[in-house]
Amino acid sequence: MPPAPNGRAAARRRRARSIGGTVLSLVLTLLGLLLVTFIIGRVMPIDPVLKVVGDRATQAQYDAAYQAMGLDQPLYIQFARYLGDVVTGDFGRSISTGQLVVDDIKRVFPATVELATLGTLIGVLIGVPLGVIAAARRGGVVDQVARVVALVGYSMPIFWLGLMGLLVFYGILGWVGGPGRQGIIYDGMIPTVTGLILVDSLIAGDWGAFKDAFSHIILPASLLGYFSLAYISRMTRSFMLEQLSAEYITTARVKGLSERAVIWRHAFRNIRIPLITVIALSFGSLLEGSVLTEIIFSWPGLGQYITKSLLAGDMNAVLGGTVVVGTCFVALNLLSDILYRVLDPRSK
Amino acid sequence: MTLLSVRNLRVSFPTRQGTFEAVRGISFDLGRERLGVVGESGSGKSMTGRAILGLVRPPGIVTADRMELEGQPILNLPEGRMRRIRGRRISMVMQDPKFSLNPVMTIGDQIVEAYRLHAGGAKPAARQKALEMLRAVQIRDPERVMGAYPHEVSGGMGQRIMIAMMLAPDPEILIADEPTSALDVSVRTEVLNIMDRLVRDRGMGLIFISHDLNLVAQFCDRVLIMYAGRIVETLAAKDLHQARHPYTQGLLNSLPRLDAPVDRLPVLQRQDSWREGDTITQSLETEFPGGL
Ligand SMILES: Nc1ncnc2c1ncn2[C@@H]1O[C@H](COP(=O)(O)OP(=O)(O)OP(=O)(O)O)[C@@H](O)[C@H]1O
Ligand SMILES: [Mg+2]
């Protein structure tokens, strides 16, 4: 029995409106982000004109550059111009590298994405089962171990763990590659397609390069994965505990289902949806928060790029990088929102 | 014939203030009949049902002198063996369909799961069986309901779906824990009639838990009255108005009656002596129909 056609149309309208609302809030968030980066760019005690003309320029040269950069215009016009630039992908030129900021970001961002992706993968593949088992055997051995693992993950300084990891696994045992993304012999040998070296080396069919890249990424990725695991396993555990006390779980047990089916088929199915948000947020925080890891492992990623630029007073690069990270965060939120709608039957 | 035989069943929970006994030594037999269990909130009705199914979670402790299903002891069986009894031989319908069905699984999948777990067989056959069960509980468009999610059906439908699901593997005993308390009166009668017919057709034993004495009197053959974890009285439903225990009388008097209207209903005055003392039995014949 198909529902009345006008009922279906109404449902479609409702859904369109709710998606419209999401997009609108997305645009507003991005606008807010750009406003903040714009203001930071103006209030920083760094004279952008001086950075361009150098400190030996004459007053006339200085004034000319000042006007050319539009700094004599009212602020709202400057902001409108800034918006226009950003939308067309123009973040200006980096003073320290002399390249367009966009090109710099295209080069460094894939390194960060590769690291964060592998880190999140480790966090999910270990953290989710760990959280589920900890909740299912509450107070048991696994629960206690998971608690300690998460506590250590929360409280250890990452630079210390990173240095120790390098010392032990690279310095003493020699199991992994050292700092950087690649060994010297493979540097620049793999044609860039995606910018993710693991993927590109597979595309090129170069097994040796893949193994080399893997041996370099595995230690920093495990480190990030550990932090992501600490967070994801705790959240999974508390989501699971909430579901396991629900009435429908008793129903499943009354049916005579095995404990495994009760946990995975019934309870876990109900936490997939909030878990997606947690994983997306964790991934987002690895994208922006792996600065220390990138520095310790000389990882040529966005975190390192932004930090170096900041220290050099290179505001175009800093703001460009910030906009990219912020946009990623917003996009991840949107993605988890969409998946939520697709997976939760109650949202249809 | 006795399906289920329970002697001196106790359920206790260790708490900070010492051990709390939710069920304090109850005994009864269940044949192919409808047995009502009535008592106020917290009197241990649900715990009794859960104890029979082996679903009292730790730290709860269940003990009994005897708990037998058709002569087979079922107390503290290993999980694996208990699982083959749950659903297949003893099943339970729970109070609130809103919370008792998995919100992210289709109704069809949930019924099919219950059926296939015990009957096995291919999916299409199980689907046919599920459709048949939905028709048996008078769901009008079973095809649509099979694909629906629990939030898409009404409370009355949800309760009938729950009954269909729990009866699909054809258990010998059904425990219905306040199966209609979330429903309004007109739907309640309908659901009860459906359950009554199915239980009778299949010759099942029914344990009907409720706090509604009137309902139980209409619907059941025999009634156990529980108070503070004990059975204080057991009698045939038709003899309810000759109840002798003051608690039962109190419950009866605090119900409005059309044939004897009063301005103000009396409030039940509980007495400590009810917590202890013997079970009042109308006759041994009604308490243990199979004989002792
Ligand atoms: N995990 C537990 N720990 C301690 N006491 C418990 C626990 N679970 C239940 N109880 C107690 O057991 C007693 C009996 O509970 P039960 O659920 O059987 O009551 P009931 O007769 O079904 O009441 P209702 O009509 O409200 O459903 C209650 O007093 C309750 O507080
Ligand atoms: Mg109850």
mmCIF file with all atom_site columns, C-alpha atoms in Angstrom, chain A residues 34 78-90:
data_model
loop_
_atom_site.group_PDB
_atom_site.id
_atom_site.type_symbol
_atom_site.label_atom_id
_atom_site.label_alt_id
_atom_site.label_comp_id
_atom_site.label_asym_id
_atom_site.label_entity_id
_atom_site.label_seq_id
_atom_site.pdbx_PDB_ins_code
_atom_site.Cartn_x
_atom_site.Cartn_y
_atom_site.Cartn_z
_atom_site.occupancy
_atom_site.B_iso_or_equiv
_atom_site.pdbx_formal_charge
_atom_site.auth_seq_id
_atom_site.auth_comp_id
_atom_site.auth_asym_id
_atom_site.auth_atom_id
_atom_site.pdbx_PDB_model_num
ATOM 1  C CA . LEU A 1 34 ? 36.649 33.710 7.545  1.00 0.00 ? 34 LEU A CA 1
ATOM 2  C CA . GLN A 1 78 ? 38.616 44.722 2.484  1.00 0.00 ? 78 GLN A CA 1
ATOM 3  C CA . PHE A 1 79 ? 36.600 41.838 3.945  1.00 0.00 ? 79 PHE A CA 1
ATOM 4  C CA . ALA A 1 80 ? 34.512 41.481 0.791  1.00 0.00 ? 80 ALA A CA 1
ATOM 5  C CA . ARG A 1 81 ? 37.716 41.354 -1.244 1.00 0.00 ? 81 ARG A CA 1
ATOM 6  C CA . TYR A 1 82 ? 39.166 38.790 1.130  1.00 0.00 ? 82 TYR A CA 1
ATOM 7  C CA . LEU A 1 83 ? 36.049 36.647 0.736  1.00 0.00 ? 83 LEU A CA 1
ATOM 8  C CA . GLY A 1 84 ? 36.315 36.869 -3.030 1.00 0.00 ? 84 GLY A CA 1
ATOM 9  C CA . ASP A 1 85 ? 39.959 35.849 -2.894 1.00 0.00 ? 85 ASP A CA 1
ATOM 10 C CA . VAL A 1 86 ? 39.342 32.894 -0.609 1.00 0.00 ? 86 VAL A CA 1
ATOM 11 C CA . VAL A 1 87 ? 36.413 31.624 -2.664 1.00 0.00 ? 87 VAL A CA 1
ATOM 12 C CA . THR A 1 88 ? 38.593 31.630 -5.790 1.00 0.00 ? 88 THR A CA 1
ATOM 13 C CA . GLY A 1 89 ? 41.314 29.827 -3.849 1.00 0.00 ? 89 GLY A CA 1
ATOM 14 C CA . ASP A 1 90 ? 43.623 32.796 -3.594 1.00 0.00 ? 90 ASP A CA 1
#
